[in-house]
PDB file of C-alpha atoms in Angstrom:
ATOM      1  CA  MET A  20     -55.176 103.762  30.392  1.00  0.00           C
ATOM      2  CA  ASN A  21     -57.139 106.905  29.058  1.00  0.00           C
ATOM      3  CA  PRO A  22     -61.154 106.377  30.500  1.00  0.00           C
ATOM      4  CA  ASP A  23     -62.182 108.360  27.298  1.00  0.00           C
ATOM      5  CA  ALA A  24     -60.985 106.105  25.047  1.00  0.00           C
ATOM      6  CA  PRO A  25     -63.331 102.868  24.213  1.00  0.00           C
ATOM      7  CA  PRO A  26     -63.172  99.810  25.628  1.00  0.00           C
ATOM      8  CA  SER A  27     -61.513  97.284  24.135  1.00  0.00           C
ATOM      9  CA  PRO A  28     -63.264  94.521  22.370  1.00  0.00           C
ATOM     10  CA  ARG A  29     -64.376  91.416  24.705  1.00  0.00           C
ATOM     11  CA  THR A  30     -65.790  88.215  23.973  1.00  0.00           C
ATOM     12  CA  VAL A  31     -68.832  86.479  25.421  1.00  0.00           C
ATOM     13  CA  GLU A  32     -66.326  84.481  28.122  1.00  0.00           C
ATOM     14  CA  GLU A  33     -65.523  87.566  29.503  1.00  0.00           C
ATOM     15  CA  VAL A  34     -68.642  88.736  29.990  1.00  0.00           C
ATOM     16  CA  PRO A  35     -70.409  88.050  33.734  1.00  0.00           C
ATOM     17  CA  GLY A  36     -72.797  85.727  33.468  1.00  0.00           C
ATOM     18  CA  HIS A  37     -71.678  83.837  30.801  1.00  0.00           C
ATOM     19  CA  GLU A  38     -71.293  80.183  32.582  1.00  0.00           C
ATOM     20  CA  ALA A  39     -74.847  80.447  33.908  1.00  0.00           C
ATOM     21  CA  LEU A  40     -75.691  80.457  29.998  1.00  0.00           C
ATOM     22  CA  ILE A  41     -73.179  78.272  29.039  1.00  0.00           C
ATOM     23  CA  GLY A  42     -74.718  76.038  31.330  1.00  0.00           C
ATOM     24  CA  GLY A  43     -78.093  76.737  30.294  1.00  0.00           C
ATOM     25  CA  LEU A  44     -76.966  75.061  26.605  1.00  0.00           C
ATOM     26  CA  GLU A  45     -75.283  72.214  28.212  1.00  0.00           C
ATOM     27  CA  VAL A  46     -79.459  71.773  29.537  1.00  0.00           C
ATOM     28  CA  TRP A  47     -81.339  72.820  26.338  1.00  0.00           C
ATOM     29  CA  PRO A  48     -78.191  71.606  23.244  1.00  0.00           C
ATOM     30  CA  GLN A  49     -80.805  72.023  20.330  1.00  0.00           C
ATOM     31  CA  LEU A  50     -80.741  75.940  21.234  1.00  0.00           C
ATOM     32  CA  ASP A  51     -78.749  77.324  18.529  1.00  0.00           C
ATOM     33  CA  PRO A  52     -75.774  78.837  21.164  1.00  0.00           C
ATOM     34  CA  PHE A  53     -75.485  82.504  18.815  1.00  0.00           C
ATOM     35  CA  ALA A  54     -79.024  83.258  19.882  1.00  0.00           C
ATOM     36  CA  ALA A  55     -79.646  82.279  23.058  1.00  0.00           C
ATOM     37  CA  THR A  56     -76.159  84.198  24.169  1.00  0.00           C
ATOM     38  CA  VAL A  57     -77.665  87.712  21.316  1.00  0.00           C
ATOM     39  CA  ARG A  58     -81.620  86.828  23.177  1.00  0.00           C
ATOM     40  CA  TRP A  59     -79.086  86.814  26.755  1.00  0.00           C
ATOM     41  CA  GLN A  60     -77.110  89.913  26.332  1.00  0.00           C
ATOM     42  CA  LEU A  61     -80.316  91.826  24.453  1.00  0.00           C
ATOM     43  CA  LEU A  62     -81.588  90.942  28.274  1.00  0.00           C
ATOM     44  CA  GLN A  63     -79.368  92.591  29.731  1.00  0.00           C
ATOM     45  CA  LEU A  64     -78.778  95.259  27.866  1.00  0.00           C
ATOM     46  CA  GLY A  65     -82.639  96.509  28.069  1.00  0.00           C
ATOM     47  CA  GLN A  66     -82.502  95.822  31.925  1.00  0.00           C
ATOM     48  CA  LEU A  67     -78.922  97.813  32.644  1.00  0.00           C
ATOM     49  CA  VAL A  68     -81.540 101.068  29.997  1.00  0.00           C
ATOM     50  CA  GLN A  69     -84.464 100.335  31.939  1.00  0.00           C
ATOM     51  CA  ARG A  70     -82.140 100.703  35.231  1.00  0.00           C
ATOM     52  CA  SER A  71     -80.334 104.484  33.955  1.00  0.00           C
ATOM     53  CA  ILE A  72     -84.243 105.564  32.721  1.00  0.00           C
ATOM     54  CA  ASP A  73     -85.479 105.157  36.189  1.00  0.00           C
ATOM     55  CA  ARG A  74     -82.875 106.469  37.611  1.00  0.00           C
ATOM     56  CA  VAL A  75     -82.775 110.259  35.696  1.00  0.00           C
ATOM     57  CA  ALA A  76     -86.610 110.289  35.563  1.00  0.00           C
ATOM     58  CA  ALA A  77     -86.980 109.217  39.888  1.00  0.00           C
ATOM     59  CA  ALA A  78     -83.651 112.448  39.581  1.00  0.00           C
ATOM     60  CA  ASN A  79     -86.009 114.398  37.856  1.00  0.00           C
ATOM     61  CA  GLY A  80     -89.066 113.710  39.926  1.00  0.00           C
ATOM     62  CA  LEU A  81     -90.677 111.662  36.944  1.00  0.00           C
ATOM     63  CA  SER A  82     -91.402 108.156  36.444  1.00  0.00           C
ATOM     64  CA  HIS A  83     -89.604 106.018  33.799  1.00  0.00           C
ATOM     65  CA  ALA A  84     -93.126 106.754  31.296  1.00  0.00           C
ATOM     66  CA  GLU A  85     -93.233 110.480  32.174  1.00  0.00           C
ATOM     67  CA  VAL A  86     -90.113 110.570  30.952  1.00  0.00           C
ATOM     68  CA  ALA A  87     -91.020 108.754  27.987  1.00  0.00           C
ATOM     69  CA  VAL A  88     -94.248 111.036  26.990  1.00  0.00           C
ATOM     70  CA  LEU A  89     -91.971 113.783  27.064  1.00  0.00           C
ATOM     71  CA  ALA A  90     -88.871 111.802  25.092  1.00  0.00           C
ATOM     72  CA  ALA A  91     -91.490 110.910  22.631  1.00  0.00           C
ATOM     73  CA  LEU A  92     -93.549 114.850  22.223  1.00  0.00           C
ATOM     74  CA  LYS A  93     -90.000 116.008  21.939  1.00  0.00           C
ATOM     75  CA  ARG A  94     -88.604 113.613  19.034  1.00  0.00           C
ATOM     76  CA  PHE A  95     -91.869 114.156  17.416  1.00  0.00           C
ATOM     77  CA  GLY A  96     -90.217 117.571  16.600  1.00  0.00           C
ATOM     78  CA  PRO A  97     -92.134 121.333  16.485  1.00  0.00           C
ATOM     79  CA  PRO A  98     -95.236 121.643  17.617  1.00  0.00           C
ATOM     80  CA  PHE A  99     -93.787 118.940  19.609  1.00  0.00           C
ATOM     81  CA  GLU A 100     -97.129 117.281  19.747  1.00  0.00           C
ATOM     82  CA  ALA A 101     -99.215 114.392  19.446  1.00  0.00           C
ATOM     83  CA  SER A 102    -102.086 112.214  20.340  1.00  0.00           C
ATOM     84  CA  PRO A 103    -102.593 109.619  22.372  1.00  0.00           C
ATOM     85  CA  SER A 104    -102.289 106.900  19.665  1.00  0.00           C
ATOM     86  CA  GLN A 105     -99.623 108.279  18.462  1.00  0.00           C
ATOM     87  CA  LEU A 106     -97.495 107.689  21.861  1.00  0.00           C
ATOM     88  CA  GLN A 107     -98.175 104.780  22.597  1.00  0.00           C
ATOM     89  CA  GLY A 108     -97.345 103.376  18.700  1.00  0.00           C
ATOM     90  CA  ALA A 109     -93.188 105.028  19.756  1.00  0.00           C
ATOM     91  CA  HIS A 110     -93.288 103.022  23.364  1.00  0.00           C
ATOM     92  CA  TRP A 111     -95.214 100.171  23.348  1.00  0.00           C
ATOM     93  CA  VAL A 112     -97.556 100.726  25.801  1.00  0.00           C
ATOM     94  CA  THR A 113    -101.470 100.386  26.160  1.00  0.00           C
ATOM     95  CA  LEU A 114    -103.708 103.374  26.093  1.00  0.00           C
ATOM     96  CA  PRO A 115    -104.915 102.734  29.990  1.00  0.00           C
ATOM     97  CA  GLY A 116    -101.071 102.673  30.950  1.00  0.00           C
ATOM     98  CA  LEU A 117    -100.892 106.672  29.138  1.00  0.00           C
ATOM     99  CA  ALA A 118    -103.688 107.957  31.313  1.00  0.00           C
ATOM    100  CA  LYS A 119    -101.900 108.489  34.333  1.00  0.00           C
ATOM    101  CA  PRO A 120     -98.181 109.908  32.829  1.00  0.00           C
ATOM    102  CA  ILE A 121     -99.911 112.784  30.989  1.00  0.00           C
ATOM    103  CA  ALA A 122    -102.315 113.524  33.693  1.00  0.00           C
ATOM    104  CA  ARG A 123     -99.595 114.106  36.057  1.00  0.00           C
ATOM    105  CA  LEU A 124     -97.601 116.098  33.355  1.00  0.00           C
ATOM    106  CA  GLU A 125    -100.318 118.057  32.745  1.00  0.00           C
ATOM    107  CA  ALA A 126    -100.642 118.567  36.477  1.00  0.00           C
ATOM    108  CA  LEU A 127     -96.938 119.843  36.668  1.00  0.00           C
ATOM    109  CA  GLY A 128     -97.042 122.028  33.963  1.00  0.00           C
ATOM    110  CA  TYR A 129     -94.379 119.549  31.622  1.00  0.00           C
ATOM    111  CA  VAL A 130     -97.690 119.379  28.730  1.00  0.00           C
ATOM    112  CA  ALA A 131    -100.723 120.703  27.952  1.00  0.00           C
ATOM    113  CA  ARG A 132    -104.056 118.469  26.070  1.00  0.00           C
ATOM    114  CA  ARG A 133    -106.323 120.114  24.065  1.00  0.00           C
ATOM    115  CA  PRO A 134    -109.503 118.775  21.544  1.00  0.00           C
ATOM    116  CA  ASN A 135    -108.226 117.073  18.606  1.00  0.00           C
ATOM    117  CA  PRO A 136    -109.268 118.968  15.834  1.00  0.00           C
ATOM    118  CA  GLY A 137    -109.665 115.983  13.845  1.00  0.00           C
ATOM    119  CA  ASP A 138    -111.715 114.353  16.485  1.00  0.00           C
ATOM    120  CA  ARG A 139    -113.410 116.234  19.007  1.00  0.00           C
ATOM    121  CA  ARG A 140    -113.460 113.032  21.306  1.00  0.00           C
ATOM    122  CA  ALA A 141    -109.913 112.686  21.633  1.00  0.00           C
ATOM    123  CA  VAL A 142    -107.360 115.100  22.512  1.00  0.00           C
ATOM    124  CA  ILE A 143    -103.860 115.969  21.418  1.00  0.00           C
ATOM    125  CA  VAL A 144    -101.121 116.401  23.854  1.00  0.00           C
ATOM    126  CA  GLN A 145     -98.527 119.282  23.402  1.00  0.00           C
ATOM    127  CA  LEU A 146     -95.859 119.625  25.280  1.00  0.00           C
ATOM    128  CA  THR A 147     -95.213 123.230  27.169  1.00  0.00           C
ATOM    129  CA  ALA A 148     -92.068 125.488  27.295  1.00  0.00           C
ATOM    130  CA  GLU A 149     -91.568 124.124  30.474  1.00  0.00           C
ATOM    131  CA  GLY A 150     -91.681 120.592  29.836  1.00  0.00           C
ATOM    132  CA  HIS A 151     -89.377 121.253  26.638  1.00  0.00           C
ATOM    133  CA  ARG A 152     -86.815 122.651  29.340  1.00  0.00           C
ATOM    134  CA  LYS A 153     -87.255 119.982  31.669  1.00  0.00           C
ATOM    135  CA  MET A 154     -86.724 117.977  29.067  1.00  0.00           C
ATOM    136  CA  THR A 155     -83.453 119.372  27.022  1.00  0.00           C
ATOM    137  CA  ASP A 156     -82.094 119.492  30.406  1.00  0.00           C
ATOM    138  CA  ILE A 157     -82.425 115.653  30.665  1.00  0.00           C
ATOM    139  CA  ILE A 158     -80.867 114.755  27.061  1.00  0.00           C
ATOM    140  CA  GLU A 159     -78.378 117.012  27.151  1.00  0.00           C
ATOM    141  CA  ASN A 160     -76.689 117.123  30.966  1.00  0.00           C
ATOM    142  CA  GLN A 161     -77.957 114.490  32.451  1.00  0.00           C
ATOM    143  CA  ALA A 162     -77.808 111.744  29.099  1.00  0.00           C
ATOM    144  CA  PRO A 163     -77.107 107.971  31.291  1.00  0.00           C
ATOM    145  CA  PRO A 164     -74.463 105.699  31.152  1.00  0.00           C
ATOM    146  CA  GLU A 165     -75.357 103.426  28.234  1.00  0.00           C
ATOM    147  CA  TYR A 166     -76.243 106.756  25.863  1.00  0.00           C
ATOM    148  CA  TRP A 167     -72.092 108.222  26.043  1.00  0.00           C
ATOM    149  CA  ALA A 168     -71.310 104.503  25.820  1.00  0.00           C
ATOM    150  CA  ILE A 169     -72.861 103.783  22.611  1.00  0.00           C
ATOM    151  CA  ALA A 170     -71.562 107.034  21.560  1.00  0.00           C
ATOM    152  CA  ARG A 171     -67.754 106.268  22.985  1.00  0.00           C
ATOM    153  CA  LEU A 172     -67.766 103.019  20.675  1.00  0.00           C
ATOM    154  CA  ASP A 173     -65.421 103.159  17.361  1.00  0.00           C
ATOM    155  CA  PRO A 174     -66.485 103.285  13.324  1.00  0.00           C
ATOM    156  CA  GLN A 175     -66.729  99.941  12.817  1.00  0.00           C
ATOM    157  CA  ARG A 176     -68.214  99.174  15.705  1.00  0.00           C
ATOM    158  CA  ARG A 177     -71.267 101.704  15.040  1.00  0.00           C
ATOM    159  CA  ALA A 178     -71.259 100.292  11.624  1.00  0.00           C
ATOM    160  CA  ALA A 179     -72.038  96.892  13.001  1.00  0.00           C
ATOM    161  CA  LEU A 180     -74.902  97.660  15.131  1.00  0.00           C
ATOM    162  CA  GLU A 181     -76.102  99.670  12.729  1.00  0.00           C
ATOM    163  CA  ALA A 182     -76.233  97.311  10.123  1.00  0.00           C
ATOM    164  CA  VAL A 183     -77.760  95.072  12.420  1.00  0.00           C
ATOM    165  CA  LEU A 184     -80.312  96.590  14.678  1.00  0.00           C
ATOM    166  CA  PRO A 185     -82.419  97.944  12.445  1.00  0.00           C
ATOM    167  CA  ASP A 186     -83.060  94.108  10.915  1.00  0.00           C
ATOM    168  CA  LEU A 187     -83.442  92.235  14.067  1.00  0.00           C
ATOM    169  CA  LEU A 188     -85.993  94.871  15.829  1.00  0.00           C
ATOM    170  CA  GLU A 189     -88.163  94.914  12.323  1.00  0.00           C
ATOM    171  CA  LEU A 190     -87.610  90.661  12.819  1.00  0.00           C
ATOM    172  CA  LEU A 191     -89.150  90.953  16.481  1.00  0.00           C
ATOM    173  CA  LEU A 192     -91.678  93.583  15.665  1.00  0.00           C
ATOM    174  CA  ALA A 193     -93.057  91.346  13.107  1.00  0.00           C
ATOM    175  CA  SER A 194     -92.237  88.031  15.503  1.00  0.00           C
ATOM    176  CA  VAL A 195     -93.309  89.225  19.382  1.00  0.00           C
ATOM    177  CA  PRO A 196     -97.670  89.257  19.208  1.00  0.00           C
ATOM    178  CA  ALA A 197     -98.857  92.539  19.987  1.00  0.00           C
ATOM    179  CA  ASP A 198    -100.110  92.570  23.613  1.00  0.00           C
ATOM    180  CA  PRO A 199    -104.804  92.560  23.851  1.00  0.00           C
ATOM    181  CA  PRO A 200    -105.957  95.957  23.960  1.00  0.00           C
ATOM    182  CA  ASP A 201    -106.871  95.164  27.158  1.00  0.00           C
ATOM    183  CA  GLY A 202    -104.342  95.276  28.417  1.00  0.00           C
ATOM    184  CA  GLN A 203    -103.199  91.588  29.652  1.00  0.00           C
ATOM    185  CA  ALA A 204    -100.340  91.216  28.077  1.00  0.00           C
ATOM    186  CA  GLY A 205     -99.837  87.068  28.338  1.00  0.00           C
ATOM    187  CA  LEU A 206    -102.598  85.243  29.277  1.00  0.00           C
ATOM    188  CA  GLU A 207    -104.423  83.751  26.620  1.00  0.00           C
ATOM    189  CA  THR A 208    -107.941  83.766  27.056  1.00  0.00           C
ATOM    190  CA  THR A 209    -109.319  80.353  24.954  1.00  0.00           C
TER     191      THR A 209
END
C-alpha cells in the first residue's frame, strides 16, 4: 500500500462511532439521518483539528489562541497587521479573549502594538519579523495531519468539498446566534 496515495472512500458505516450515532437516531426518529450524520462528522473533525492545533501550538510554547492570532495576522498579508476587532472577526473570539494572547505574544516579541491612527484610543497589532519567522516555520515545517489529509484528497473530492463547505458555513453563520458582547456565551437572561 502506497502511504502517499489518497485514502479510499469509506462509507459512513465504516467510521468509528457510527453505531452510537445510529442508536441516537433510533431514539429520535424525527431527526434527518443525513443531517445528524454530517453534524456528527463535523463535530469529530472539529475536535480532531482542535487537538492537532493544540499539539502544534504546545510544541512551539504557544496556546491555540496565540497561534490563531499569529496566523490571522499572517493571512491579513502585508503589512501583517490588524485591529483587535479585525482579529475578533477572523476568529469568533471576544475582544477580552484577545487581550491575554496579544499581551503574551508581545512579551515574546512576536507582535508589536501601536496606536491606531484612525482612533487613538485603539491599537493596531502587527506581526514582528520574529513573529513572521515563527508563523512561517509553523506553516511550512509543522503542518498538522489534517492539512496533509485534505491536500491528499483526489481532485473530485476536493471539488466536492470546495463546492459545499462555503455554503454550509454561510448557512451556519446566518443561523447560529452570536455570543453576547459580555462573553457570556450560552447564557440567556430574561
